[in-house]
């Protein structure tokens, strides 16, 4: 039995740091394990320009602990009014690495998002021309569409057409949640990939609803039925090179989650790598961890794999019941749960 693992230092290809005082918790929690992270731009107001991304990046850099080597990879937020010139500026920037489509109203701070993805083909064309990855929250938002069907409908209504019309566009299906999403990536060719979160890998909608509503497991896209979870698990277990680690770690204060209208998001940054390791270990597939966590995302983004390493060891530890951020209590994902793998602190 393997008791230690040494991996190429991993990256997190989908992450929410938030802003302000929250950065004092979220940035160190990620930087102590991950070398780079794709930083989502859904602040208030959103990060829509290179200038705003540069300012946000400086705030993140200021929160990195001394002596820790970490690079935030910035993303710009697409809107109906995004000018093609901003995509051109982003292509010249050394720190902007992608653009993100949020359908308006789909998730936290998405009100400024795209109202009709079929009407911004000129922006997809510019992204394709400049070889900037297109990151997509793949859900429709019409109230008459069942929340469990919104990913499938988005694929049918928009994403298949985008893939066909822009064959050289790199697409990342963020936080994939359905078998239809998995199939879209599998069938989409070398320029189509997906990020996989701990919650969608480890849970299904029973974990949200059975025995009462569990607000700390509530995320968007919402957890789906077990058959969809199994499709995601199979892609990871087989080591498919276009499915890679993206935690979607998203901090919210406890009182904002345990509320009449609880916030969507799971804060997993502190425990993410041990969670993925524990899942793969249970299925006899620890050999798939390094590709999933450390290689596949870097290769897709056409960035060098990290030169340093991270060490894990087989020992029992428990995810904290709470953490404090910006002066408020947060309940992390899998709070209080015992895990068999931990980061080796002495590295």
XYZ file of C-alpha atoms in Angstrom:
347
model
C 0.000 0.000 0.000
C 1.300 3.441 -0.949
C 1.714 5.680 2.103
C 3.220 8.753 0.445
C 2.723 10.524 -2.866
C 4.944 13.067 -4.564
C 3.206 14.926 -7.389
C 4.131 17.661 -9.771
C 2.721 20.672 -7.982
C -0.917 20.972 -9.086
C -2.945 23.911 -10.387
C -6.562 24.837 -9.739
C -8.244 25.613 -13.059
C -11.431 27.113 -11.593
C -11.412 29.139 -8.391
C -13.189 32.009 -6.629
C -11.038 34.141 -4.336
C -13.622 36.909 -3.882
C -12.049 40.225 -2.831
C -11.170 42.533 0.028
C -10.594 41.024 3.452
C -11.708 37.600 2.155
C -8.398 37.349 0.286
C -6.543 36.932 3.592
C -8.122 33.454 3.908
C -8.707 32.330 0.345
C -5.354 33.168 -1.234
C -3.103 31.438 1.345
C -5.435 28.419 1.475
C -4.891 27.841 -2.241
C -1.296 29.022 -2.543
C 0.032 26.586 0.062
C -0.822 23.671 -2.275
C -1.414 24.968 -5.800
C 1.131 26.760 -7.962
C -1.382 28.554 -10.214
C -5.122 29.141 -10.325
C -7.618 30.363 -12.886
C -9.322 33.164 -10.957
C -12.978 33.698 -11.763
C -14.023 37.286 -12.503
C -17.540 37.443 -11.020
C -16.880 40.179 -8.501
C -19.197 43.130 -7.915
C -18.631 44.911 -10.242
C -17.289 42.151 -12.512
C -13.757 42.070 -13.914
C -14.531 43.012 -17.508
C -11.316 44.699 -18.680
C -7.586 44.116 -18.666
C -7.177 47.161 -16.423
C -9.612 45.782 -13.847
C -7.907 42.380 -14.004
C -4.524 43.967 -13.391
C -5.801 45.787 -10.305
C -7.470 42.618 -8.976
C -4.295 40.643 -9.620
C -2.281 43.106 -7.536
C -4.684 42.650 -4.620
C -4.285 38.886 -4.876
C -0.491 39.093 -5.046
C -0.480 41.213 -1.896
C -2.245 38.395 -0.013
C 0.235 35.626 -0.928
C 2.236 34.553 2.136
C 5.915 35.465 2.146
C 8.097 32.877 0.481
C 5.228 31.151 -1.345
C 5.421 30.879 -5.133
C 1.956 31.347 -6.596
C 0.596 32.854 -9.809
C -3.008 33.994 -10.301
C -4.169 33.455 -13.880
C -6.698 36.168 -14.618
C -9.966 35.819 -16.532
C -12.232 38.477 -18.009
C -16.027 38.429 -17.716
C -17.952 38.466 -20.992
C -20.974 40.720 -21.317
C -23.315 41.636 -24.150
C -21.257 44.807 -24.573
C -17.727 43.377 -24.467
C -15.840 45.051 -27.329
C -13.678 42.979 -29.629
C -10.891 45.428 -28.816
C -10.872 44.199 -25.207
C -10.241 40.671 -26.430
C -7.374 42.014 -28.499
C -5.956 43.778 -25.438
C -6.314 40.618 -23.393
C -4.435 38.636 -26.016
C -1.474 40.975 -25.532
C -1.600 40.759 -21.742
C 0.869 38.463 -19.966
C -1.574 37.770 -17.117
C -5.016 37.372 -18.768
C -5.506 33.760 -19.803
C -9.187 33.349 -20.724
C -12.689 34.812 -20.928
C -15.694 33.498 -18.986
C -19.303 33.336 -20.104
C -21.883 33.546 -17.345
C -25.455 33.368 -18.604
C -27.191 36.299 -16.929
C -28.695 35.168 -13.637
C -27.150 31.684 -13.651
C -25.084 31.928 -10.459
C -23.430 34.246 -7.922
C -22.780 37.744 -9.311
C -23.893 36.833 -12.823
C -26.436 39.590 -13.327
C -24.088 41.363 -15.757
C -23.617 38.177 -17.783
C -24.590 37.366 -21.343
C -28.327 37.470 -21.993
C -28.250 35.426 -25.210
C -25.150 33.347 -26.041
C -26.311 33.074 -29.676
C -25.861 36.808 -30.180
C -22.152 37.176 -29.430
C -20.641 35.121 -32.243
C -18.327 38.028 -33.040
C -16.753 37.540 -29.604
C -16.277 33.793 -30.090
C -14.661 34.594 -33.432
C -12.240 37.001 -31.747
C -11.416 34.479 -29.015
C -10.751 31.844 -31.660
C -8.583 34.231 -33.678
C -6.460 35.148 -30.657
C -6.425 31.608 -29.219
C -7.881 32.656 -25.868
C -9.789 29.908 -24.037
C -13.534 30.308 -23.757
C -14.715 29.218 -20.299
C -18.419 28.549 -20.030
C -20.948 28.153 -17.245
C -23.171 25.915 -19.320
C -26.728 26.508 -18.142
C -29.813 28.217 -19.480
C -31.702 30.392 -17.026
C -35.311 30.519 -18.240
C -37.595 29.813 -15.267
C -39.664 27.294 -17.203
C -36.614 25.001 -17.660
C -36.206 22.505 -14.820
C -33.055 23.312 -12.854
C -31.806 19.738 -13.305
C -32.109 20.064 -17.104
C -30.451 23.437 -17.580
C -27.014 22.082 -18.499
C -28.418 19.671 -21.090
C -30.564 22.380 -22.656
C -27.622 24.779 -22.833
C -25.591 22.192 -24.735
C -28.419 21.528 -27.168
C -29.403 25.146 -27.624
C -26.011 26.866 -27.782
C -22.859 24.891 -27.163
C -23.088 22.320 -29.955
C -23.505 25.168 -32.428
C -20.568 27.140 -30.970
C -18.341 24.062 -31.171
C -19.325 23.500 -34.804
C -19.010 27.125 -35.933
C -15.684 27.782 -34.210
C -13.645 24.582 -34.534
C -10.365 26.209 -33.456
C -11.846 27.750 -30.291
C -10.585 26.235 -27.048
C -13.639 25.573 -24.855
C -13.599 24.645 -21.166
C -16.922 23.319 -19.905
C -16.615 24.530 -16.341
C -17.781 22.403 -13.387
C -19.348 19.743 -15.609
C -22.341 18.118 -13.871
C -24.139 15.843 -16.347
C -23.540 12.837 -18.550
C -24.489 15.075 -21.487
C -21.725 17.473 -20.495
C -19.245 14.603 -20.234
C -20.307 13.370 -23.671
C -19.944 16.864 -25.129
C -16.347 16.996 -23.965
C -15.529 13.456 -25.042
C -16.922 14.092 -28.519
C -15.645 17.649 -28.888
C -12.072 16.881 -29.855
C -8.747 18.059 -28.530
C -9.874 21.674 -28.069
C -12.756 20.834 -25.711
C -12.141 20.178 -22.007
C -13.906 20.293 -18.636
C -13.114 21.074 -15.035
C -14.303 18.684 -12.328
C -15.137 19.911 -8.822
C -14.924 17.896 -5.594
C -18.639 18.300 -4.968
C -19.753 17.024 -8.363
C -17.266 14.151 -8.193
C -18.168 13.044 -4.671
C -21.857 13.912 -4.372
C -25.211 13.751 -6.090
C -28.553 15.374 -5.356
C -29.311 12.930 -2.548
C -26.465 14.603 -0.639
C -28.296 17.905 -1.012
C -31.860 16.844 -0.261
C -32.148 13.520 1.603
C -32.738 13.968 5.334
C -33.387 17.682 4.929
C -31.857 20.409 2.821
C -28.095 20.596 3.377
C -27.171 24.176 2.553
C -23.397 23.669 2.633
C -23.710 21.186 -0.241
C -25.703 23.657 -2.315
C -23.845 24.865 -5.381
C -24.590 25.990 -8.919
C -24.803 24.147 -11.175
C -26.810 22.109 -8.696
C -25.868 18.507 -7.874
C -27.482 16.039 -10.254
C -28.694 12.433 -10.033
C -26.262 9.564 -9.402
C -26.049 8.462 -13.035
C -24.579 11.860 -13.962
C -22.140 11.680 -11.057
C -21.008 8.258 -12.263
C -20.297 9.615 -15.756
C -18.033 12.285 -14.273
C -16.335 9.742 -12.040
C -15.664 7.424 -14.971
C -13.929 10.183 -16.957
C -11.637 10.923 -14.016
C -10.971 7.285 -13.140
C -9.930 6.438 -16.677
C -7.526 9.377 -16.728
C -9.166 11.138 -19.670
C -6.740 13.986 -20.498
C -9.400 16.626 -21.095
C -10.998 16.399 -17.654
C -8.929 18.158 -15.027
C -8.995 19.677 -11.553
C -11.025 22.822 -10.985
C -12.357 23.135 -7.465
C -14.858 25.960 -7.989
C -14.003 26.722 -4.364
C -16.347 29.560 -3.444
C -16.393 31.075 0.047
C -19.586 32.261 1.702
C -20.158 33.217 5.327
C -22.089 30.662 7.356
C -25.073 32.934 7.880
C -25.312 33.509 4.125
C -25.481 29.758 3.493
C -27.807 28.905 6.385
C -30.444 31.404 5.303
C -33.900 31.497 3.771
C -32.212 31.989 0.385
C -28.820 30.385 0.894
C -25.836 31.289 -1.267
C -24.567 28.763 -3.817
C -20.999 27.554 -3.487
C -18.723 25.122 -1.642
C -15.494 26.294 -0.039
C -13.097 23.407 -0.660
C -9.685 25.063 -1.070
C -8.114 23.744 2.133
C -9.105 20.112 1.562
C -9.369 19.839 -2.225
C -6.270 17.824 -3.084
C -6.785 15.284 -0.254
C -10.431 14.943 -1.328
C -9.470 14.069 -4.896
C -6.709 11.736 -3.657
C -9.091 9.964 -1.292
C -11.631 9.397 -4.070
C -9.052 7.943 -6.445
C -7.547 5.804 -3.685
C -10.961 4.256 -2.911
C -11.191 3.208 -6.537
C -7.630 1.915 -6.847
C -6.693 4.733 -9.211
C -4.140 6.865 -7.346
C -1.937 6.663 -10.415
C -4.447 8.960 -12.159
C -4.074 11.813 -9.641
C -0.985 13.504 -11.059
C -2.351 13.760 -14.584
C -5.717 15.054 -13.378
C -4.294 17.535 -10.851
C -0.962 18.562 -12.328
C -0.628 17.825 -16.058
C -3.835 17.905 -18.073
C -4.901 21.478 -17.289
C -1.461 22.936 -17.917
C -1.262 21.105 -21.224
C -4.695 22.357 -22.335
C -3.862 25.954 -21.403
C -0.513 25.571 -23.191
C 1.441 26.462 -20.085
C 4.501 24.618 -18.783
C 3.972 21.959 -16.181
C 5.207 23.094 -12.791
C 8.826 22.264 -11.943
C 8.270 21.729 -8.203
C 6.332 19.099 -6.280
C 3.793 18.627 -3.511
C 3.736 15.714 -1.066
C 0.773 13.852 0.383
C 0.818 11.225 3.093
C -1.619 8.599 4.211
C -2.776 9.743 7.649
C -6.151 10.475 9.143
C -7.168 14.066 9.559
C -10.466 15.926 9.690
C -11.626 18.869 7.600
C -12.138 21.811 9.982
C -15.690 22.352 11.203
C -15.350 26.074 10.526
C -12.808 28.586 9.290
C -12.777 32.334 9.748
C -12.634 34.720 6.799
C -13.203 38.461 6.719
C -14.215 38.240 10.385
C -17.015 35.725 9.762
C -17.361 31.985 10.204
C -17.454 29.780 7.119
C -18.301 26.085 6.968
C -15.950 24.410 4.493
C -16.950 21.637 2.142
C -16.994 18.262 3.939
C -16.653 20.019 7.315
C -15.720 17.604 10.086
C -15.227 14.675 7.717
C -12.262 12.361 8.275
C -9.994 11.894 5.248
C -7.242 9.306 4.789
C -4.878 11.590 2.844
C -3.287 14.851 3.953
C -0.775 17.396 2.696
C 2.617 16.755 4.237
C 3.236 19.946 6.169
C 7.033 19.645 6.351
C 7.610 20.112 2.633
